[in-house]
């Protein structure tokens, strides 16, 4: 049995759907998934073969396929005023104390009163879990991707979408030099290729940054399918001409029978 194919993923990212499809299509090819703090480092150290990362990352030596953008939310204490709204604008959080590095939320940094007037108190380095615990005590807010807010949700906090803040993008990454054919197979699964098209890609890792290697075997099954459709279409055209109905003799024969006033007229 081959070594397990190792898939890393950033906290909050849920790769279960793709792993389930892998297990269904390749039951004899083991796969392992592990949460990693730094996806790029996990790839470069060999801890993972591919990784779901949250951008930005150091792209040097990596292929990347952007997948989706996460909604940013503000996490606040349960009795905070934001709990009364379905969503808030980042400018409405200008007076709040952010319990994270302002550089992580540039949109808030641009409007923050405590930065403008120099009253911002030092914020110690904290994990997201620790920061949410401090939020629950009413000491400030954090702005996170919704997936992380859900991951660290507590009964004594709420989270609401924030407008005016750029969402974080999740991407699939792997090393440019990784020629394991399973890379192309997993790319196909993530991109939604069918089982038939995925089986055709016996080649190495796909080329081109962010390309995902659609040039693999997925095209191998397409010519036959295309030829079948062409033959079917040709057969229908031939049958139509043979019937002599005259309904579709060509481009000039597509006049509507109802363009007149309801029927042919006799000579005037």
GROMACS .gro file of C-alpha atoms in nm:
model
  268
    1UNK     CA    1   0.000   0.000   0.000
    2UNK     CA    2   0.131   0.346  -0.088
    3UNK     CA    3   0.202   0.616   0.165
    4UNK     CA    4  -0.108   0.814   0.263
    5UNK     CA    5  -0.172   1.130   0.064
    6UNK     CA    6  -0.152   1.410   0.321
    7UNK     CA    7  -0.393   1.704   0.301
    8UNK     CA    8  -0.335   1.999   0.532
    9UNK     CA    9  -0.597   2.260   0.604
   10UNK     CA   10  -0.614   2.594   0.785
   11UNK     CA   11  -0.830   2.623   1.095
   12UNK     CA   12  -1.194   2.672   1.007
   13UNK     CA   13  -1.162   2.518   0.659
   14UNK     CA   14  -1.365   2.199   0.626
   15UNK     CA   15  -1.228   1.963   0.355
   16UNK     CA   16  -1.465   1.676   0.442
   17UNK     CA   17  -1.661   1.696   0.115
   18UNK     CA   18  -1.350   1.649  -0.100
   19UNK     CA   19  -1.206   1.380   0.125
   20UNK     CA   20  -1.532   1.187   0.105
   21UNK     CA   21  -1.528   1.198  -0.275
   22UNK     CA   22  -1.164   1.081  -0.270
   23UNK     CA   23  -1.258   0.785  -0.049
   24UNK     CA   24  -1.544   0.691  -0.281
   25UNK     CA   25  -1.336   0.705  -0.598
   26UNK     CA   26  -1.005   0.573  -0.466
   27UNK     CA   27  -1.088   0.336  -0.179
   28UNK     CA   28  -0.746   0.172  -0.205
   29UNK     CA   29  -0.555   0.501  -0.188
   30UNK     CA   30  -0.533   0.622   0.174
   31UNK     CA   31  -0.560   0.992   0.250
   32UNK     CA   32  -0.490   1.179   0.572
   33UNK     CA   33  -0.606   1.528   0.670
   34UNK     CA   34  -0.451   1.740   0.943
   35UNK     CA   35  -0.506   2.097   1.061
   36UNK     CA   36  -0.193   2.311   1.021
   37UNK     CA   37  -0.101   2.655   1.150
   38UNK     CA   38   0.113   2.749   0.850
   39UNK     CA   39   0.014   2.573   0.528
   40UNK     CA   40   0.305   2.703   0.321
   41UNK     CA   41   0.553   2.579   0.579
   42UNK     CA   42   0.377   2.242   0.601
   43UNK     CA   43   0.422   2.202   0.225
   44UNK     CA   44   0.786   2.306   0.227
   45UNK     CA   45   0.875   2.080   0.518
   46UNK     CA   46   0.695   1.780   0.370
   47UNK     CA   47   0.433   1.767   0.645
   48UNK     CA   48   0.161   1.790   0.377
   49UNK     CA   49   0.138   1.708   0.006
   50UNK     CA   50  -0.134   1.965  -0.056
   51UNK     CA   51  -0.292   2.222   0.169
   52UNK     CA   52  -0.598   2.442   0.196
   53UNK     CA   53  -0.452   2.778   0.295
   54UNK     CA   54  -0.599   3.113   0.387
   55UNK     CA   55  -0.443   3.390   0.178
   56UNK     CA   56  -0.216   3.577   0.179
   57UNK     CA   57   0.076   3.333   0.192
   58UNK     CA   58   0.429   3.337   0.055
   59UNK     CA   59   0.365   3.209  -0.298
   60UNK     CA   60   0.728   3.138  -0.382
   61UNK     CA   61   0.753   2.783  -0.517
   62UNK     CA   62   0.379   2.716  -0.485
   63UNK     CA   63   0.092   2.647  -0.719
   64UNK     CA   64  -0.231   2.806  -0.595
   65UNK     CA   65  -0.594   2.761  -0.696
   66UNK     CA   66  -0.822   3.022  -0.534
   67UNK     CA   67  -1.142   2.851  -0.420
   68UNK     CA   68  -1.374   3.089  -0.235
   69UNK     CA   69  -1.384   3.405  -0.023
   70UNK     CA   70  -1.496   3.394   0.338
   71UNK     CA   71  -1.735   3.649   0.488
   72UNK     CA   72  -1.572   3.870   0.756
   73UNK     CA   73  -1.760   3.902   1.086
   74UNK     CA   74  -1.717   4.096   1.409
   75UNK     CA   75  -1.720   3.889   1.728
   76UNK     CA   76  -1.848   4.075   2.033
   77UNK     CA   77  -1.992   4.004   2.377
   78UNK     CA   78  -2.350   3.878   2.377
   79UNK     CA   79  -2.484   4.203   2.524
   80UNK     CA   80  -2.290   4.427   2.282
   81UNK     CA   81  -2.501   4.666   2.066
   82UNK     CA   82  -2.397   4.483   1.746
   83UNK     CA   83  -2.614   4.191   1.859
   84UNK     CA   84  -2.922   4.394   1.761
   85UNK     CA   85  -2.821   4.413   1.395
   86UNK     CA   86  -2.803   4.163   1.109
   87UNK     CA   87  -2.482   4.325   0.982
   88UNK     CA   88  -2.263   4.624   1.072
   89UNK     CA   89  -2.038   4.857   0.877
   90UNK     CA   90  -1.673   4.877   0.972
   91UNK     CA   91  -1.707   5.254   1.029
   92UNK     CA   92  -1.956   5.175   1.307
   93UNK     CA   93  -1.676   4.987   1.486
   94UNK     CA   94  -1.437   5.282   1.483
   95UNK     CA   95  -1.478   5.337   1.860
   96UNK     CA   96  -1.424   4.973   1.950
   97UNK     CA   97  -1.108   4.820   2.098
   98UNK     CA   98  -0.969   4.561   1.855
   99UNK     CA   99  -0.810   4.265   2.031
  100UNK     CA  100  -0.578   4.179   1.742
  101UNK     CA  101  -0.310   4.337   1.529
  102UNK     CA  102  -0.472   4.626   1.336
  103UNK     CA  103  -0.267   4.525   1.031
  104UNK     CA  104  -0.485   4.214   1.011
  105UNK     CA  105  -0.787   4.438   0.947
  106UNK     CA  106  -0.669   4.733   0.732
  107UNK     CA  107  -1.024   4.867   0.689
  108UNK     CA  108  -1.067   4.901   1.065
  109UNK     CA  109  -0.719   5.050   1.103
  110UNK     CA  110  -0.814   5.331   0.865
  111UNK     CA  111  -1.115   5.441   1.075
  112UNK     CA  112  -1.006   5.347   1.430
  113UNK     CA  113  -1.041   5.632   1.679
  114UNK     CA  114  -0.797   5.478   1.928
  115UNK     CA  115  -0.528   5.477   1.661
  116UNK     CA  116  -0.603   5.828   1.548
  117UNK     CA  117  -0.594   5.983   1.897
  118UNK     CA  118  -0.316   5.762   2.033
  119UNK     CA  119  -0.522   5.600   2.310
  120UNK     CA  120  -0.494   5.240   2.191
  121UNK     CA  121  -0.384   5.010   2.473
  122UNK     CA  122  -0.125   4.743   2.403
  123UNK     CA  123  -0.276   4.409   2.309
  124UNK     CA  124  -0.076   4.100   2.409
  125UNK     CA  125  -0.028   3.823   2.158
  126UNK     CA  126  -0.318   3.581   2.188
  127UNK     CA  127  -0.455   3.281   2.007
  128UNK     CA  128  -0.795   3.325   1.849
  129UNK     CA  129  -0.949   3.114   2.123
  130UNK     CA  130  -0.795   3.335   2.390
  131UNK     CA  131  -0.903   3.651   2.209
  132UNK     CA  132  -1.263   3.529   2.193
  133UNK     CA  133  -1.251   3.459   2.567
  134UNK     CA  134  -1.146   3.821   2.627
  135UNK     CA  135  -1.422   3.937   2.392
  136UNK     CA  136  -1.675   3.745   2.603
  137UNK     CA  137  -1.563   3.949   2.905
  138UNK     CA  138  -1.658   4.268   2.719
  139UNK     CA  139  -1.302   4.396   2.677
  140UNK     CA  140  -1.315   4.445   2.299
  141UNK     CA  141  -1.391   4.287   1.964
  142UNK     CA  142  -1.220   4.076   1.700
  143UNK     CA  143  -1.287   4.063   1.327
  144UNK     CA  144  -1.248   3.716   1.177
  145UNK     CA  145  -1.351   3.501   0.882
  146UNK     CA  146  -1.692   3.354   0.958
  147UNK     CA  147  -1.554   3.000   0.961
  148UNK     CA  148  -1.316   3.089   1.247
  149UNK     CA  149  -1.590   3.269   1.438
  150UNK     CA  150  -1.805   2.957   1.413
  151UNK     CA  151  -1.516   2.734   1.512
  152UNK     CA  152  -1.457   2.934   1.831
  153UNK     CA  153  -1.818   3.021   1.904
  154UNK     CA  154  -1.933   3.049   2.265
  155UNK     CA  155  -2.273   3.106   2.419
  156UNK     CA  156  -2.159   3.439   2.563
  157UNK     CA  157  -2.054   3.596   2.229
  158UNK     CA  158  -2.224   3.686   1.901
  159UNK     CA  159  -2.091   3.742   1.552
  160UNK     CA  160  -2.230   3.958   1.274
  161UNK     CA  161  -2.112   4.018   0.914
  162UNK     CA  162  -1.905   4.334   0.865
  163UNK     CA  163  -1.933   4.539   0.548
  164UNK     CA  164  -1.639   4.741   0.425
  165UNK     CA  165  -1.388   4.471   0.523
  166UNK     CA  166  -1.226   4.257   0.257
  167UNK     CA  167  -1.303   3.889   0.293
  168UNK     CA  168  -1.025   3.635   0.326
  169UNK     CA  169  -0.967   3.396   0.039
  170UNK     CA  170  -0.914   3.022   0.075
  171UNK     CA  171  -0.696   2.846  -0.183
  172UNK     CA  172  -0.558   2.500  -0.254
  173UNK     CA  173  -0.178   2.499  -0.263
  174UNK     CA  174   0.102   2.254  -0.344
  175UNK     CA  175   0.471   2.269  -0.433
  176UNK     CA  176   0.557   2.341  -0.796
  177UNK     CA  177   0.797   2.045  -0.798
  178UNK     CA  178   0.546   1.791  -0.669
  179UNK     CA  179   0.496   1.540  -0.953
  180UNK     CA  180   0.284   1.293  -0.756
  181UNK     CA  181  -0.007   1.200  -0.991
  182UNK     CA  182  -0.239   1.210  -0.691
  183UNK     CA  183  -0.201   1.588  -0.695
  184UNK     CA  184  -0.383   1.610  -1.027
  185UNK     CA  185  -0.645   1.368  -0.902
  186UNK     CA  186  -0.719   1.579  -0.596
  187UNK     CA  187  -0.723   1.899  -0.802
  188UNK     CA  188  -0.984   1.734  -1.024
  189UNK     CA  189  -1.197   1.645  -0.723
  190UNK     CA  190  -1.179   1.997  -0.581
  191UNK     CA  191  -1.261   2.146  -0.921
  192UNK     CA  192  -1.562   1.920  -0.962
  193UNK     CA  193  -1.442   1.689  -1.238
  194UNK     CA  194  -1.644   1.373  -1.278
  195UNK     CA  195  -1.505   1.036  -1.182
  196UNK     CA  196  -1.468   0.944  -1.551
  197UNK     CA  197  -1.264   1.252  -1.637
  198UNK     CA  198  -1.051   1.222  -1.322
  199UNK     CA  199  -0.950   0.866  -1.412
  200UNK     CA  200  -0.789   0.988  -1.730
  201UNK     CA  201  -0.523   1.198  -1.561
  202UNK     CA  202  -0.245   0.953  -1.500
  203UNK     CA  203   0.018   1.222  -1.559
  204UNK     CA  204   0.223   1.419  -1.312
  205UNK     CA  205   0.149   1.739  -1.126
  206UNK     CA  206  -0.033   2.005  -1.322
  207UNK     CA  207   0.161   2.298  -1.456
  208UNK     CA  208   0.112   2.669  -1.432
  209UNK     CA  209   0.049   2.863  -1.113
  210UNK     CA  210  -0.313   2.835  -1.023
  211UNK     CA  211  -0.391   2.633  -1.331
  212UNK     CA  212  -0.466   2.315  -1.146
  213UNK     CA  213  -0.344   2.116  -1.444
  214UNK     CA  214  -0.659   2.077  -1.639
  215UNK     CA  215  -0.427   1.964  -1.915
  216UNK     CA  216  -0.403   1.622  -1.751
  217UNK     CA  217  -0.606   1.318  -1.841
  218UNK     CA  218  -0.940   1.489  -1.792
  219UNK     CA  219  -0.938   1.575  -2.163
  220UNK     CA  220  -0.874   1.213  -2.258
  221UNK     CA  221  -1.244   1.118  -2.236
  222UNK     CA  222  -1.378   1.428  -2.405
  223UNK     CA  223  -1.311   1.350  -2.778
  224UNK     CA  224  -1.527   1.038  -2.775
  225UNK     CA  225  -1.812   1.215  -2.601
  226UNK     CA  226  -1.783   1.509  -2.841
  227UNK     CA  227  -1.776   1.283  -3.144
  228UNK     CA  228  -2.087   1.106  -3.020
  229UNK     CA  229  -2.274   1.435  -2.989
  230UNK     CA  230  -2.161   1.541  -3.336
  231UNK     CA  231  -2.276   1.214  -3.491
  232UNK     CA  232  -2.613   1.241  -3.316
  233UNK     CA  233  -2.661   1.597  -3.438
  234UNK     CA  234  -2.564   1.497  -3.794
  235UNK     CA  235  -2.812   1.211  -3.781
  236UNK     CA  236  -3.097   1.441  -3.679
  237UNK     CA  237  -3.015   1.682  -3.961
  238UNK     CA  238  -3.006   1.399  -4.215
  239UNK     CA  239  -3.338   1.263  -4.090
  240UNK     CA  240  -3.497   1.606  -4.117
  241UNK     CA  241  -3.389   1.645  -4.482
  242UNK     CA  242  -3.503   1.296  -4.571
  243UNK     CA  243  -3.850   1.360  -4.431
  244UNK     CA  244  -3.909   1.639  -4.680
  245UNK     CA  245  -4.112   1.848  -4.438
  246UNK     CA  246  -3.933   2.165  -4.538
  247UNK     CA  247  -3.943   2.300  -4.181
  248UNK     CA  248  -3.569   2.349  -4.155
  249UNK     CA  249  -3.423   2.363  -4.508
  250UNK     CA  250  -3.154   2.605  -4.395
  251UNK     CA  251  -3.102   2.947  -4.241
  252UNK     CA  252  -3.350   3.107  -4.487
  253UNK     CA  253  -3.616   2.858  -4.396
  254UNK     CA  254  -3.658   2.972  -4.036
  255UNK     CA  255  -3.935   3.224  -4.110
  256UNK     CA  256  -4.217   3.208  -3.862
  257UNK     CA  257  -4.546   3.085  -4.009
  258UNK     CA  258  -4.724   3.344  -3.799
  259UNK     CA  259  -4.560   3.660  -3.921
  260UNK     CA  260  -4.860   3.732  -4.137
  261UNK     CA  261  -5.217   3.806  -4.027
  262UNK     CA  262  -5.319   3.447  -3.974
  263UNK     CA  263  -5.316   3.267  -4.309
  264UNK     CA  264  -5.259   3.293  -4.683
  265UNK     CA  265  -5.467   3.537  -4.883
  266UNK     CA  266  -5.619   3.485  -5.220
  267UNK     CA  267  -5.551   3.717  -5.508
  268UNK     CA  268  -5.687   4.068  -5.468
   0.00000   0.00000   0.00000
